[in-house]
XYZ file of C-alpha atoms in Angstrom:
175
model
C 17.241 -84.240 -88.544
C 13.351 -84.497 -89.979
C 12.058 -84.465 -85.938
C 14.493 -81.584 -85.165
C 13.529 -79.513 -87.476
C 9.857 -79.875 -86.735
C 10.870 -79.565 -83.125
C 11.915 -76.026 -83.656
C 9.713 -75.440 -86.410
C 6.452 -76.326 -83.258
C 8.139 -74.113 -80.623
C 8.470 -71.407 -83.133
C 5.083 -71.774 -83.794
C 4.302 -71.954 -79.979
C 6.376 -68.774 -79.304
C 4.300 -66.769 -82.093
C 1.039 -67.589 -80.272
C 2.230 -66.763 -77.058
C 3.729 -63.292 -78.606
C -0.027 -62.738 -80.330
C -1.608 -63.390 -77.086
C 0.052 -60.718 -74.823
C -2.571 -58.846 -77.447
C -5.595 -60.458 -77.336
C -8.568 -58.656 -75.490
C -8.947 -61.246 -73.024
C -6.816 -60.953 -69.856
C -6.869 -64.535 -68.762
C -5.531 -65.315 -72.680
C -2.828 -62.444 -71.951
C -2.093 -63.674 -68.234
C -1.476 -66.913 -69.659
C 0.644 -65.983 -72.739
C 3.031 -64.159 -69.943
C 3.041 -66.973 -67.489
C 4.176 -69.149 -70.254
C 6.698 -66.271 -71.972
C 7.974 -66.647 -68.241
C 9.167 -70.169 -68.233
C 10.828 -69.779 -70.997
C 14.136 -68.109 -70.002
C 16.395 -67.395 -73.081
C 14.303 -68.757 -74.976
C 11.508 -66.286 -74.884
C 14.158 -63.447 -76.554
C 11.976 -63.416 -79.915
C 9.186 -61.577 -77.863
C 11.335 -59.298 -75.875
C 9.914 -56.330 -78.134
C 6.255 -57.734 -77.460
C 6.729 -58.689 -73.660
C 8.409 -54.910 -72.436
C 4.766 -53.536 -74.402
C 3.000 -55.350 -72.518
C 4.500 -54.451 -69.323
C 2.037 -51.560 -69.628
C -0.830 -53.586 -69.611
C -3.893 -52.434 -67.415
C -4.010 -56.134 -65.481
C -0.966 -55.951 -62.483
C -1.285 -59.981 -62.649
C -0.461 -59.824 -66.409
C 2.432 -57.216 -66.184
C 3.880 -59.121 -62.832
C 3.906 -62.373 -65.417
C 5.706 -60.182 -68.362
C 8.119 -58.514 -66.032
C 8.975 -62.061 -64.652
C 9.661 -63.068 -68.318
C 12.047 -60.006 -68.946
C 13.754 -61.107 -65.962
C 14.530 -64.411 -66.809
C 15.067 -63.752 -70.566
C 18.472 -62.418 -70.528
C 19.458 -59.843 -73.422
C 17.283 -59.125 -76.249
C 18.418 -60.355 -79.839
C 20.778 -57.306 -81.237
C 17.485 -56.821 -84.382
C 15.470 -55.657 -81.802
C 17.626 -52.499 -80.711
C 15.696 -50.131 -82.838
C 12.164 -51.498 -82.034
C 13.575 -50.903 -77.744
C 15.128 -47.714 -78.886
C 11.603 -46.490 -79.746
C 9.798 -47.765 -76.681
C 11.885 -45.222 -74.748
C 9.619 -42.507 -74.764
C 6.475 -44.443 -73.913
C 4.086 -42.950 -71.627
C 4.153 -45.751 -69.541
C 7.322 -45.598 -66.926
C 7.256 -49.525 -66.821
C 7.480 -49.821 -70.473
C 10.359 -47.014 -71.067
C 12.354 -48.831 -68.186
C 12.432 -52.380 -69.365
C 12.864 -51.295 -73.055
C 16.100 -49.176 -71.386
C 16.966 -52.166 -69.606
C 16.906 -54.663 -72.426
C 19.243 -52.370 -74.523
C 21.553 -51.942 -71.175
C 21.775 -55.830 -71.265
C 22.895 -55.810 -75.332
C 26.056 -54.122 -73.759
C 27.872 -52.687 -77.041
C 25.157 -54.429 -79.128
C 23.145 -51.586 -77.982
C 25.154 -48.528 -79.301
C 22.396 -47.950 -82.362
C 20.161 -46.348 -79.306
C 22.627 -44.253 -77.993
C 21.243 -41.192 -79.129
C 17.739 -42.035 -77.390
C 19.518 -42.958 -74.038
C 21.648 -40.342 -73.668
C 18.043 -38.152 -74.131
C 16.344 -40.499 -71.159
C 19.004 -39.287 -69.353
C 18.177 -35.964 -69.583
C 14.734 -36.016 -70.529
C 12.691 -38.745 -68.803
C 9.746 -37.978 -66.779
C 10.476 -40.799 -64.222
C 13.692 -41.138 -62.387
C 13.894 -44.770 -62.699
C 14.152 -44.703 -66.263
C 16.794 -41.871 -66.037
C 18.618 -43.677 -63.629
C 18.136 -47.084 -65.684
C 19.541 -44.603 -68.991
C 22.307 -43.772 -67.495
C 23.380 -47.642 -65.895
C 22.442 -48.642 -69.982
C 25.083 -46.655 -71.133
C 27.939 -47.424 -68.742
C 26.760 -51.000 -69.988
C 26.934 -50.025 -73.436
C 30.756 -48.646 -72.804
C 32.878 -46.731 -75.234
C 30.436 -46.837 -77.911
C 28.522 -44.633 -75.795
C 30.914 -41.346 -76.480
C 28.436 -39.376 -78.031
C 26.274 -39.016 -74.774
C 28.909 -38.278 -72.601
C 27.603 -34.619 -72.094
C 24.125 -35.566 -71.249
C 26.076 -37.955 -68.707
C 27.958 -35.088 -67.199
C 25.024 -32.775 -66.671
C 23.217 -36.059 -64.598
C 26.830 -36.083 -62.933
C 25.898 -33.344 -60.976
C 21.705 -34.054 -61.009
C 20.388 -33.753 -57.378
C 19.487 -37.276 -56.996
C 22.078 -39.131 -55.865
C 21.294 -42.269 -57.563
C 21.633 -40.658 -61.343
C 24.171 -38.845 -60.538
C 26.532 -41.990 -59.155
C 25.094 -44.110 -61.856
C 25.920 -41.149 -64.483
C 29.464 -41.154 -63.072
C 29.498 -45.096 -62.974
C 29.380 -44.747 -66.659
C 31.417 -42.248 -67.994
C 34.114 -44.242 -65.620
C 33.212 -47.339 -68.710
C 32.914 -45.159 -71.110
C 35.868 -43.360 -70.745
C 38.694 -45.763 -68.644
């Protein structure tokens, strides 16, 4: 039980370096971090707030690591909903998408962000991350009533893709 316990208490340890360094000024230290964030899998969930930051990050070699990570991490733990939520409205399209992707993948874990998806769905500068809204809520189901009307309005958007994707959802939403 004693070597399990330091076991998880090491990789713990391990996993909050490798979160610090997606920060750290040096690119090769941040490159690194991701690469390693990347082999992780599920594992790597306690950075998912940390890794879809650093998707923005000025080196493409260090987001191309982080994005691999996001794609191999799975869903992001339920705690982090709010922290995702937030990341929404970053600047950076990269950023906003993965953060809406990672609450898509909580399914109905996800229904605290509701509010801010149903508003990417509307509001987003980038299509993508309207597009990746809207495919978040059908995820998210019926506990994504409340944005049904920004869903409607995309139902009839001029892109094809959002609008398809809008109706896609209200179809979950609303069986």
């Amino acid at each position: 039980i004693l070597s399990s316990t330091l076991a998880i208490f090491a990789m713990s340890t391990d996993l909050s370096q490798l979160i610090a360094s997606l920060e750290a000024p040096d690119e090769s230290t941040r490159r690194e971090a991701a690469e390693k964030l990347s082999h992780l899998g599920p594992d790597a969930r306690p950075a998912a707030v940390s890794l879809v930051r650093a998707c923005g990050d000025q080196s493409e070699e260090v987001s191309e690591w982080v994005v691999a990570a996001l794609e191999e991490m799975g869903p992001p733990r339920a705690s982090d909903v709010g922290d995702l939520a937030l990341l929404i409205g970053d600047p950076s399209a990269d950023v906003a998408y993965w953060a809406v992707t990672l609450l898509g993948r909580l399914e109905a874990e996800g229904a605290p962000a509701v509010g801010a998806l149903g508003a990417a769905v509307s509001e987003a500068q980038e299509m993508s991350v309207r597009q990746r809204a809207a495919w978040a809520l059908g995820k998210i189901g019926p506990p994504a009533v409340p944005a049904i009307d920004a869903l409607r309005r995309a139902e009839s958007d001029e892109d094809p893709r959002l609008a398809r994707l809008a109706r896609q959802a209200i179809e979950r939403i609303q069986p």
